[in-house]
Tab-separated table of C-alpha atoms and ligand atoms in Angstrom:
chain	number	residue	atom	x	y	z
A	27	MET	CA	-24.218	2.405	-13.917
A	28	THR	CA	-25.956	5.714	-13.251
A	29	ARG	CA	-26.226	7.470	-9.865
A	30	ALA	CA	-29.850	6.333	-9.691
A	31	GLU	CA	-28.849	2.681	-10.156
A	32	LEU	CA	-26.059	3.055	-7.578
A	33	LYS	CA	-28.781	3.794	-5.021
A	34	ASN	CA	-29.313	0.018	-4.893
A	35	VAL	CA	-25.797	-0.563	-3.551
A	36	PRO	CA	-26.000	-0.963	0.236
A	37	THR	CA	-23.839	1.466	2.213
A	38	PRO	CA	-21.200	1.707	3.437
A	39	CYS	CA	-19.544	0.126	0.418
A	40	TYR	CA	-16.210	0.406	-1.337
A	41	ILE	CA	-16.743	0.404	-5.064
A	42	ILE	CA	-13.616	-0.490	-6.997
A	43	GLU	CA	-13.484	0.747	-10.585
A	44	GLU	CA	-12.122	-1.832	-13.014
A	45	ASP	CA	-11.363	0.828	-15.650
A	46	ALA	CA	-9.366	2.942	-13.208
A	47	LEU	CA	-7.384	-0.094	-12.068
A	48	LEU	CA	-6.657	-0.958	-15.680
A	49	ARG	CA	-5.525	2.593	-16.380
A	50	ASN	CA	-3.062	2.374	-13.449
A	51	LEU	CA	-1.837	-1.047	-14.529
A	52	GLU	CA	-1.240	0.167	-18.096
A	53	ILE	CA	0.925	3.013	-16.771
A	54	LEU	CA	2.911	0.649	-14.543
A	55	ASP	CA	3.321	-1.781	-17.407
A	56	SER	CA	4.616	0.991	-19.673
A	57	VAL	CA	7.410	1.552	-17.118
A	58	GLN	CA	8.212	-2.168	-17.125
A	59	LYS	CA	8.242	-2.302	-20.903
A	60	LYS	CA	10.379	0.835	-21.335
A	61	THR	CA	12.958	-0.070	-18.698
A	62	GLY	CA	12.910	-3.834	-18.222
A	63	CYS	CA	12.294	-3.410	-14.493
A	64	LYS	CA	9.811	-5.580	-12.593
A	65	ILE	CA	6.986	-4.003	-10.605
A	66	ILE	CA	5.342	-6.005	-7.840
A	67	MET	CA	2.330	-4.969	-5.775
A	68	ALA	CA	2.730	-4.224	-2.054
A	69	LEU	CA	-0.164	-6.062	-0.404
A	70	LYS	CA	0.007	-3.787	2.637
A	71	GLY	CA	-1.582	-1.078	0.472
A	72	PHE	CA	-4.091	-3.067	-1.541
A	73	ALA	CA	-4.954	-6.746	-1.216
A	74	MET	CA	-8.359	-7.172	-2.850
A	75	PHE	CA	-7.797	-10.699	-4.058
A	76	GLY	CA	-10.870	-10.631	-6.280
A	77	VAL	CA	-8.900	-8.475	-8.726
A	78	PHE	CA	-5.609	-10.406	-8.508
A	79	PRO	CA	-6.348	-12.213	-11.811
A	80	LEU	CA	-6.576	-8.810	-13.511
A	81	ILE	CA	-3.442	-7.442	-11.837
A	82	ARG	CA	-1.484	-10.605	-12.633
A	83	GLN	CA	-1.887	-9.836	-16.319
A	84	TYR	CA	0.447	-6.865	-15.779
A	85	LEU	CA	2.534	-7.412	-12.623
A	86	CYS	CA	4.648	-10.486	-11.911
A	87	GLY	CA	4.156	-10.728	-8.171
A	88	VAL	CA	3.525	-9.241	-4.765
A	89	ALA	CA	5.473	-7.722	-1.886
A	90	ALA	CA	4.398	-9.129	1.476
A	91	SER	CA	5.245	-7.956	4.976
A	92	SER	CA	4.028	-10.913	7.028
A	93	ILE	CA	3.318	-14.619	6.810
A	94	ASP	CA	-0.374	-14.021	6.096
A	95	GLU	CA	0.273	-11.545	3.296
A	96	ALA	CA	2.845	-13.962	1.873
A	97	ARG	CA	0.314	-16.796	2.007
A	98	LEU	CA	-2.369	-14.673	0.348
A	99	GLY	CA	0.083	-13.801	-2.419
A	100	TYR	CA	1.141	-17.430	-2.814
A	101	GLU	CA	-2.381	-18.857	-2.826
A	102	MET	CA	-4.303	-16.157	-4.654
A	103	PHE	CA	-1.853	-14.173	-6.807
A	104	ARG	CA	0.384	-17.065	-7.803
A	105	GLY	CA	3.338	-15.004	-9.027
A	106	GLU	CA	6.599	-14.086	-7.317
A	107	VAL	CA	6.249	-13.523	-3.576
A	108	HIS	CA	8.788	-11.109	-2.063
A	109	VAL	CA	8.848	-10.682	1.705
A	110	CYS	CA	10.316	-7.820	3.675
A	111	ALA	CA	9.669	-7.206	7.382
A	112	PRO	CA	11.508	-5.595	10.291
A	113	ALA	CA	11.923	-9.057	11.848
A	114	TYR	CA	10.714	-12.639	11.351
A	115	ILE	CA	9.220	-14.960	13.954
A	116	GLU	CA	11.271	-18.127	14.442
A	117	THR	CA	8.294	-20.464	14.865
A	118	GLU	CA	6.664	-19.184	11.651
A	119	PHE	CA	9.791	-19.004	9.548
A	120	ASP	CA	9.741	-22.405	7.843
A	121	GLU	CA	6.116	-21.974	6.840
A	122	LEU	CA	6.892	-18.453	5.586
A	123	LEU	CA	9.691	-19.802	3.382
A	124	GLY	CA	7.199	-22.162	1.770
A	125	TYR	CA	5.392	-19.151	0.288
A	126	THR	CA	8.457	-17.069	-0.550
A	127	ASP	CA	10.688	-16.475	-3.584
A	128	HIS	CA	12.596	-13.426	-2.287
A	129	ILE	CA	13.204	-12.593	1.359
A	130	VAL	CA	14.726	-9.369	2.631
A	131	PHE	CA	16.337	-9.078	6.062
A	132	ASN	CA	16.250	-5.854	7.990
A	133	SER	CA	19.528	-6.538	9.825
A	134	PHE	CA	22.575	-8.767	9.646
A	135	SER	CA	21.574	-10.340	12.963
A	136	GLN	CA	18.301	-11.558	11.387
A	137	TRP	CA	20.226	-12.824	8.347
A	138	ASP	CA	22.600	-14.675	10.631
A	139	LEU	CA	19.735	-16.197	12.612
A	140	PHE	CA	17.893	-17.560	9.582
A	141	LYS	CA	20.426	-18.170	6.804
A	142	GLU	CA	21.020	-21.838	7.573
A	143	ARG	CA	17.318	-22.594	7.485
A	144	ILE	CA	17.194	-21.049	4.005
A	145	ALA	CA	20.251	-23.003	2.849
A	146	ARG	CA	18.542	-26.263	3.925
A	147	ARG	CA	15.537	-25.679	1.609
A	148	ASN	CA	15.409	-27.531	-1.696
A	149	ARG	CA	13.933	-24.530	-3.449
A	150	LYS	CA	16.120	-21.521	-4.309
A	151	ILE	CA	15.097	-18.438	-2.319
A	152	ALA	CA	16.760	-15.118	-3.142
A	153	CYS	CA	17.985	-13.285	-0.033
A	154	GLY	CA	18.524	-9.578	0.372
A	155	ILE	CA	19.394	-6.963	2.975
A	156	ARG	CA	17.303	-3.843	3.507
A	157	VAL	CA	19.575	-0.828	3.670
A	158	ASN	CA	18.723	2.533	5.158
A	159	PRO	CA	20.188	5.442	3.194
A	160	GLU	CA	19.596	7.808	6.167
A	161	HIS	CA	18.204	10.278	3.664
A	162	SER	CA	14.703	11.628	4.282
A	163	GLU	CA	12.323	12.653	1.516
A	164	VAL	CA	9.072	12.223	3.493
A	165	LYS	CA	8.003	15.264	5.492
A	166	VAL	CA	5.601	13.534	7.920
A	167	PRO	CA	7.830	11.780	10.527
A	168	VAL	CA	5.440	8.871	11.157
A	169	TYR	CA	5.758	7.953	7.446
A	170	ASP	CA	9.498	8.549	7.118
A	171	PRO	CA	11.416	5.241	7.196
A	172	CYS	CA	14.776	7.031	7.155
A	173	GLY	CA	14.454	9.560	9.969
A	174	PRO	CA	16.644	9.663	13.093
A	175	PHE	CA	16.847	6.377	15.046
A	176	SER	CA	14.813	4.543	12.397
A	177	ARG	CA	14.562	0.765	12.930
A	178	LEU	CA	13.922	0.200	9.221
A	179	GLY	CA	16.961	-1.049	7.347
A	180	THR	CA	20.694	-1.386	7.968
A	181	THR	CA	22.683	1.823	7.957
A	182	ARG	CA	26.037	2.015	6.198
A	183	GLU	CA	27.741	2.031	9.571
A	184	ASN	CA	26.155	-1.324	10.427
A	185	PHE	CA	26.546	-2.905	6.991
A	186	GLU	CA	28.643	-6.045	7.417
A	187	GLU	CA	30.387	-6.533	4.117
A	188	ASN	CA	31.970	-9.793	5.279
A	189	GLU	CA	28.544	-11.347	5.844
A	190	LEU	CA	27.297	-11.126	2.267
A	191	ASP	CA	27.775	-14.779	1.300
A	192	GLY	CA	24.315	-15.888	0.154
A	193	ILE	CA	22.985	-12.336	-0.213
A	194	THR	CA	22.055	-11.565	-3.821
A	195	GLY	CA	20.150	-8.291	-3.481
A	196	LEU	CA	19.667	-4.998	-1.712
A	197	HIS	CA	16.390	-3.326	-0.783
A	198	PHE	CA	15.659	0.242	0.216
A	199	HIS	CA	12.413	2.065	0.908
A	200	ASN	CA	12.306	5.761	1.813
A	201	LEU	CA	9.402	7.265	-0.161
A	202	CYS	CA	5.704	7.843	0.489
A	203	GLU	CA	3.403	9.368	-2.134
A	204	LEU	CA	6.420	10.987	-3.818
A	205	ASN	CA	7.507	11.870	-7.323
A	206	SER	CA	10.555	10.598	-9.214
A	207	ASP	CA	12.737	13.584	-8.242
A	208	SER	CA	12.729	12.115	-4.715
A	209	LEU	CA	13.886	8.791	-6.123
A	210	ALA	CA	16.635	10.568	-8.097
A	211	ARG	CA	18.049	12.151	-4.926
A	212	THR	CA	17.743	8.883	-3.011
A	213	LEU	CA	19.486	6.854	-5.712
A	214	LYS	CA	22.498	9.177	-5.589
A	215	ILE	CA	22.846	8.506	-1.860
A	216	ILE	CA	22.297	4.764	-2.270
A	217	GLU	CA	24.973	4.617	-4.966
A	218	HIS	CA	27.357	6.665	-2.863
A	219	LYS	CA	26.886	4.614	0.317
A	220	PHE	CA	26.265	1.109	-1.002
A	221	GLY	CA	27.454	1.228	-4.642
A	222	SER	CA	30.689	-0.604	-3.858
A	223	PHE	CA	28.625	-3.739	-3.091
A	224	PHE	CA	26.554	-3.691	-6.283
A	225	ASN	CA	28.987	-5.924	-8.173
A	226	ARG	CA	28.306	-8.672	-5.620
A	227	MET	CA	24.513	-8.411	-6.165
A	228	ARG	CA	22.067	-9.598	-8.807
A	229	TRP	CA	19.052	-7.428	-7.956
A	230	ILE	CA	17.965	-4.300	-6.141
A	231	ASN	CA	14.512	-3.332	-4.897
A	232	PHE	CA	13.686	0.395	-4.950
A	233	GLY	CA	10.829	-0.113	-2.421
A	234	GLY	CA	7.448	1.606	-2.581
A	235	GLY	CA	6.070	5.112	-2.205
A	236	HIS	CA	6.428	5.890	-5.932
A	237	HIS	CA	3.207	7.713	-6.854
A	238	ILE	CA	3.630	6.585	-10.465
A	239	THR	CA	-0.049	6.693	-11.438
A	240	ARG	CA	-0.684	10.209	-10.113
A	241	LYS	CA	-1.401	12.747	-12.861
A	242	ASP	CA	1.672	14.914	-12.232
A	243	TYR	CA	4.104	12.043	-11.696
A	244	ASP	CA	7.175	12.321	-13.911
A	245	VAL	CA	7.148	8.854	-15.478
A	246	ASP	CA	9.852	9.779	-18.012
A	247	LEU	CA	12.279	10.687	-15.231
A	248	LEU	CA	11.505	7.401	-13.448
A	249	CYS	CA	12.174	5.486	-16.658
A	250	SER	CA	15.473	7.228	-17.308
A	251	LEU	CA	16.588	6.664	-13.693
A	252	ILE	CA	15.889	2.940	-13.959
A	253	THR	CA	17.402	2.610	-17.421
A	254	ASP	CA	20.587	4.440	-16.406
A	255	PHE	CA	20.837	2.430	-13.209
A	256	LYS	CA	20.454	-0.870	-15.043
A	257	LYS	CA	23.026	0.194	-17.629
A	258	SER	CA	25.551	1.203	-14.968
A	259	TYR	CA	25.254	-1.827	-12.709
A	260	SER	CA	23.548	-4.647	-14.656
A	261	LEU	CA	21.207	-5.341	-11.732
A	262	GLU	CA	17.607	-6.534	-11.992
A	263	VAL	CA	15.496	-3.645	-10.657
A	264	TYR	CA	12.279	-4.209	-8.699
A	265	LEU	CA	9.779	-1.583	-7.553
A	266	GLU	CA	7.112	-2.475	-4.996
A	267	PRO	CA	4.480	0.253	-4.878
A	268	GLY	CA	1.137	-0.372	-3.202
A	269	GLU	CA	-0.793	2.855	-3.451
A	270	ALA	CA	0.088	3.446	-7.122
A	271	ILE	CA	-1.776	0.289	-8.145
A	272	ALA	CA	-5.089	1.386	-6.618
A	273	LEU	CA	-4.705	5.183	-6.685
A	274	ASN	CA	-8.051	6.800	-7.551
A	275	ALA	CA	-9.414	3.351	-8.347
A	276	GLY	CA	-12.283	3.226	-5.891
A	277	VAL	CA	-14.705	5.171	-3.735
A	278	LEU	CA	-16.450	4.679	-0.412
A	279	GLU	CA	-20.187	5.143	-0.850
A	280	THR	CA	-21.896	6.139	2.414
A	281	SER	CA	-25.255	7.408	3.687
A	282	VAL	CA	-26.276	10.121	6.119
A	283	LEU	CA	-28.010	8.598	9.164
A	284	ASP	CA	-28.865	11.733	11.110
A	285	ILE	CA	-28.370	15.498	11.133
A	286	ILE	CA	-27.913	17.220	14.476
A	287	HIS	CA	-26.951	20.704	15.548
A	288	ASN	CA	-24.415	21.822	18.142
A	289	LYS	CA	-23.432	25.384	17.215
A	290	MET	CA	-23.028	23.977	13.684
A	291	ASP	CA	-24.715	21.388	11.500
A	292	ILE	CA	-23.344	17.904	11.992
A	293	ALA	CA	-24.113	14.903	9.814
A	294	ILE	CA	-23.630	11.424	11.227
A	295	LEU	CA	-22.701	8.899	8.546
A	296	ASP	CA	-22.946	5.109	8.411
A	297	THR	CA	-19.143	4.966	8.206
A	298	SER	CA	-16.250	6.032	10.409
A	299	ALA	CA	-12.899	7.711	9.977
A	300	ALA	CA	-11.509	5.572	12.789
A	301	ALA	CA	-12.771	2.234	11.450
A	302	HIS	CA	-13.203	2.625	7.679
A	303	MET	CA	-10.741	5.289	6.568
A	304	PRO	CA	-8.047	5.191	9.276
A	305	ASP	CA	-5.507	7.252	7.312
A	306	VAL	CA	-7.838	10.251	7.555
A	307	LEU	CA	-6.905	10.364	11.253
A	308	GLU	CA	-3.446	8.813	11.065
A	309	MET	CA	-1.953	10.692	8.110
A	310	PRO	CA	-3.989	12.977	8.669
A	311	TYR	CA	-5.729	14.172	5.482
A	312	ARG	CA	-9.062	15.391	4.171
A	313	PRO	CA	-10.659	12.987	1.681
A	314	ALA	CA	-12.452	14.538	-1.283
A	315	ILE	CA	-16.220	14.028	-1.589
A	316	THR	CA	-17.893	14.103	-4.992
A	317	GLY	CA	-19.790	17.387	-5.432
A	318	ALA	CA	-18.741	18.872	-2.063
A	319	GLY	CA	-16.503	21.830	-1.290
A	320	LEU	CA	-14.601	23.488	1.509
A	321	PRO	CA	-16.656	24.899	4.404
A	322	GLY	CA	-18.588	27.910	3.141
A	323	GLU	CA	-17.880	27.234	-0.521
A	324	TYR	CA	-21.479	26.053	-1.006
A	325	PRO	CA	-24.482	27.261	1.053
A	326	ASN	CA	-24.764	24.193	3.337
A	327	THR	CA	-21.799	23.401	5.575
A	328	TYR	CA	-21.658	20.301	7.792
A	329	ARG	CA	-19.191	18.564	10.026
A	330	LEU	CA	-19.173	14.912	8.952
A	331	GLY	CA	-18.805	12.436	11.788
A	332	GLY	CA	-18.597	8.675	12.099
A	333	MET	CA	-20.597	6.096	14.027
A	334	THR	CA	-18.084	5.250	16.755
A	335	CYS	CA	-17.902	6.711	20.267
A	336	LEU	CA	-14.553	8.362	19.530
A	337	ALA	CA	-15.025	12.126	19.872
A	338	GLY	CA	-12.400	12.600	17.178
A	339	ASP	CA	-14.149	10.297	14.700
A	340	ILE	CA	-14.590	13.301	12.433
A	341	ILE	CA	-13.943	13.133	8.703
A	342	GLY	CA	-13.942	16.906	8.281
A	343	ASP	CA	-16.075	19.957	7.478
A	344	TYR	CA	-17.584	20.103	3.996
A	345	SER	CA	-20.163	22.213	2.189
A	346	PHE	CA	-22.838	21.089	-0.270
A	347	PRO	CA	-25.010	22.863	-2.868
A	348	GLU	CA	-28.165	21.268	-1.377
A	349	PRO	CA	-28.951	20.575	2.301
A	350	LEU	CA	-28.142	17.040	3.420
A	351	LYS	CA	-30.918	14.902	4.818
A	352	THR	CA	-31.251	11.438	6.298
A	353	GLY	CA	-30.553	9.005	3.476
A	354	SER	CA	-28.392	11.400	1.413
A	355	ARG	CA	-25.552	9.561	-0.274
A	356	LEU	CA	-21.966	10.798	0.032
A	357	VAL	CA	-19.140	9.431	-2.092
A	358	PHE	CA	-15.610	9.603	-0.676
A	359	GLN	CA	-12.977	9.595	-3.399
A	360	ASP	CA	-9.799	7.535	-3.637
A	361	MET	CA	-10.672	4.968	-0.979
A	362	ALA	CA	-9.315	1.750	-2.499
A	363	HIS	CA	-5.837	1.741	-0.922
A	364	TYR	CA	-4.886	1.599	2.759
A	365	THR	CA	-8.541	1.175	3.737
A	366	MET	CA	-9.711	-2.452	3.388
A	367	VAL	CA	-6.247	-3.609	4.510
A	368	LYS	CA	-6.243	-1.373	7.612
A	369	ASN	CA	-9.867	-1.303	8.724
A	370	ASN	CA	-11.050	-2.448	12.106
A	371	THR	CA	-14.342	-3.253	13.803
A	372	PHE	CA	-14.049	-0.753	16.690
A	373	ASN	CA	-17.408	-0.390	18.455
A	374	GLY	CA	-18.495	-3.515	16.590
A	375	LEU	CA	-18.926	-1.517	13.419
A	376	ARG	CA	-19.429	-3.671	10.354
A	377	LEU	CA	-16.760	-3.400	7.703
A	378	PRO	CA	-17.994	-1.765	4.487
A	379	SER	CA	-19.081	-4.125	1.729
A	380	ILE	CA	-16.786	-4.429	-1.273
A	381	ALA	CA	-18.131	-4.006	-4.788
A	382	MET	CA	-16.629	-3.872	-8.229
A	383	ARG	CA	-17.768	-1.608	-11.031
A	384	LYS	CA	-16.832	-3.578	-14.124
A	385	SER	CA	-15.735	-1.998	-17.394
A	386	SER	CA	-19.208	-2.873	-18.735
A	387	GLY	CA	-20.735	-0.557	-16.090
A	388	GLU	CA	-22.238	-3.401	-14.083
A	389	VAL	CA	-21.694	-3.139	-10.303
A	390	VAL	CA	-21.220	-6.453	-8.517
A	391	ILE	CA	-21.147	-6.742	-4.729
A	392	VAL	CA	-18.251	-9.113	-4.115
A	393	ARG	CA	-18.234	-9.216	-0.316
A	394	LYS	CA	-20.508	-8.355	2.583
A	395	PHE	CA	-19.443	-8.540	6.199
A	396	GLY	CA	-21.474	-9.490	9.241
A	397	TYR	CA	-21.472	-10.416	12.897
A	398	GLU	CA	-19.169	-13.418	12.356
A	399	ASP	CA	-16.377	-11.181	11.055
A	400	TYR	CA	-16.508	-9.176	14.261
A	401	LYS	CA	-16.832	-12.242	16.504
A	402	ASN	CA	-13.972	-14.147	14.824
A	403	ARG	CA	-11.492	-11.538	15.954
A	404	LEU	CA	-12.410	-12.128	19.579
A	405	SER	CA	-12.581	-15.068	21.905
B	24	PLP	C1	8.958	-1.806	2.536
B	24	PLP	C2	7.777	-1.187	1.859
B	24	PLP	N1	7.550	-1.477	0.557
B	24	PLP	C3	6.486	-0.970	-0.104
B	24	PLP	C4	5.588	-0.131	0.523
B	24	PLP	C5	4.410	0.380	-0.256
B	24	PLP	O1	4.383	1.762	-0.283
B	24	PLP	P1	3.268	2.562	-1.109
B	24	PLP	O2	1.965	1.916	-0.889
B	24	PLP	O3	3.341	3.937	-0.524
B	24	PLP	O4	3.691	2.527	-2.537
B	24	PLP	C6	5.793	0.213	1.870
B	24	PLP	C7	4.867	1.113	2.565
B	24	PLP	O5	4.988	1.459	3.702
B	24	PLP	C8	6.907	-0.342	2.562
B	24	PLP	O6	7.129	-0.083	3.860
């Protein structure tokens, strides 16, 4: 589809690129094929169920962090469903087990609370403990699961080796958008702290945060780390990235609604950092826009702001070769992951539509949102 044809797509709209998804899936599959590991998709990062049939051709299951993600995986993905959460809710637990193949406990107290209910099930459910290596690779504290006083995972000090009856696996997660050198350092610590329990396990989950599909990611190092690990310990290795599945696999197409001036030019868009690209404020980061540059790089610089009342609903300052005007289209890059799954309807803003650009070039709008979606979250 050409830019001119894209003009027919209503904005705001996420457009997911089938070819880009396929490219990512091929890379992930090459890791599976080279190493014999299993890669599952973390639904917290990307849960567009319309493309589950495509993803299922490459990945054997999903990683869920709640009963609703587990149910979505069970009903719509139909592969292995692995669950890992800081704690489980007693009244939901039996239903959760109905969707689950692997369940990971964050603490031995949670394992103790729920193990009998798992033993009573007819179906075999693999149980694991999340360990915390207390080794930080992530520089932004809000995204570091292994920083001081972290609640995420059992530290070596709290690891109860006499409570492992029924536990068949270990899980760790300490990366975020990182390369395989970070995994290499982490694995050394994991082996040092928890290696003496490996012979009592059948599987280990290396968590998410592996930016495997990024251009500069060292896939060969990842493969050799997994292969060596499997050779040394004969454990089934799982990885559960989210972002890597949908990295650079979709854009957010938006329109300029108004241009105002307050000591600088300001464009108000039909989207919002706060509601439609929350990581821009939370991470924070500056999303790339097709054809735009840093302030001053091109002749026309604007502050881009969203539609909510939040003063800080600012996406950033960008420059453009041509002046923007009402109706100009702006395309935010890399908007498939951690957007649809995190969005909100603050100020009653409609969620962006979701479209798919198929390999054939055809763009299909797969979902539009309306008043009912806003109303259904309230009472
Ligand atoms: C336990 C766990 N697994 C997997 C992921 C997915 O991480 P990413 O999308 O960065 O690959 C996360 C992200 O926070 C996580 O907490």
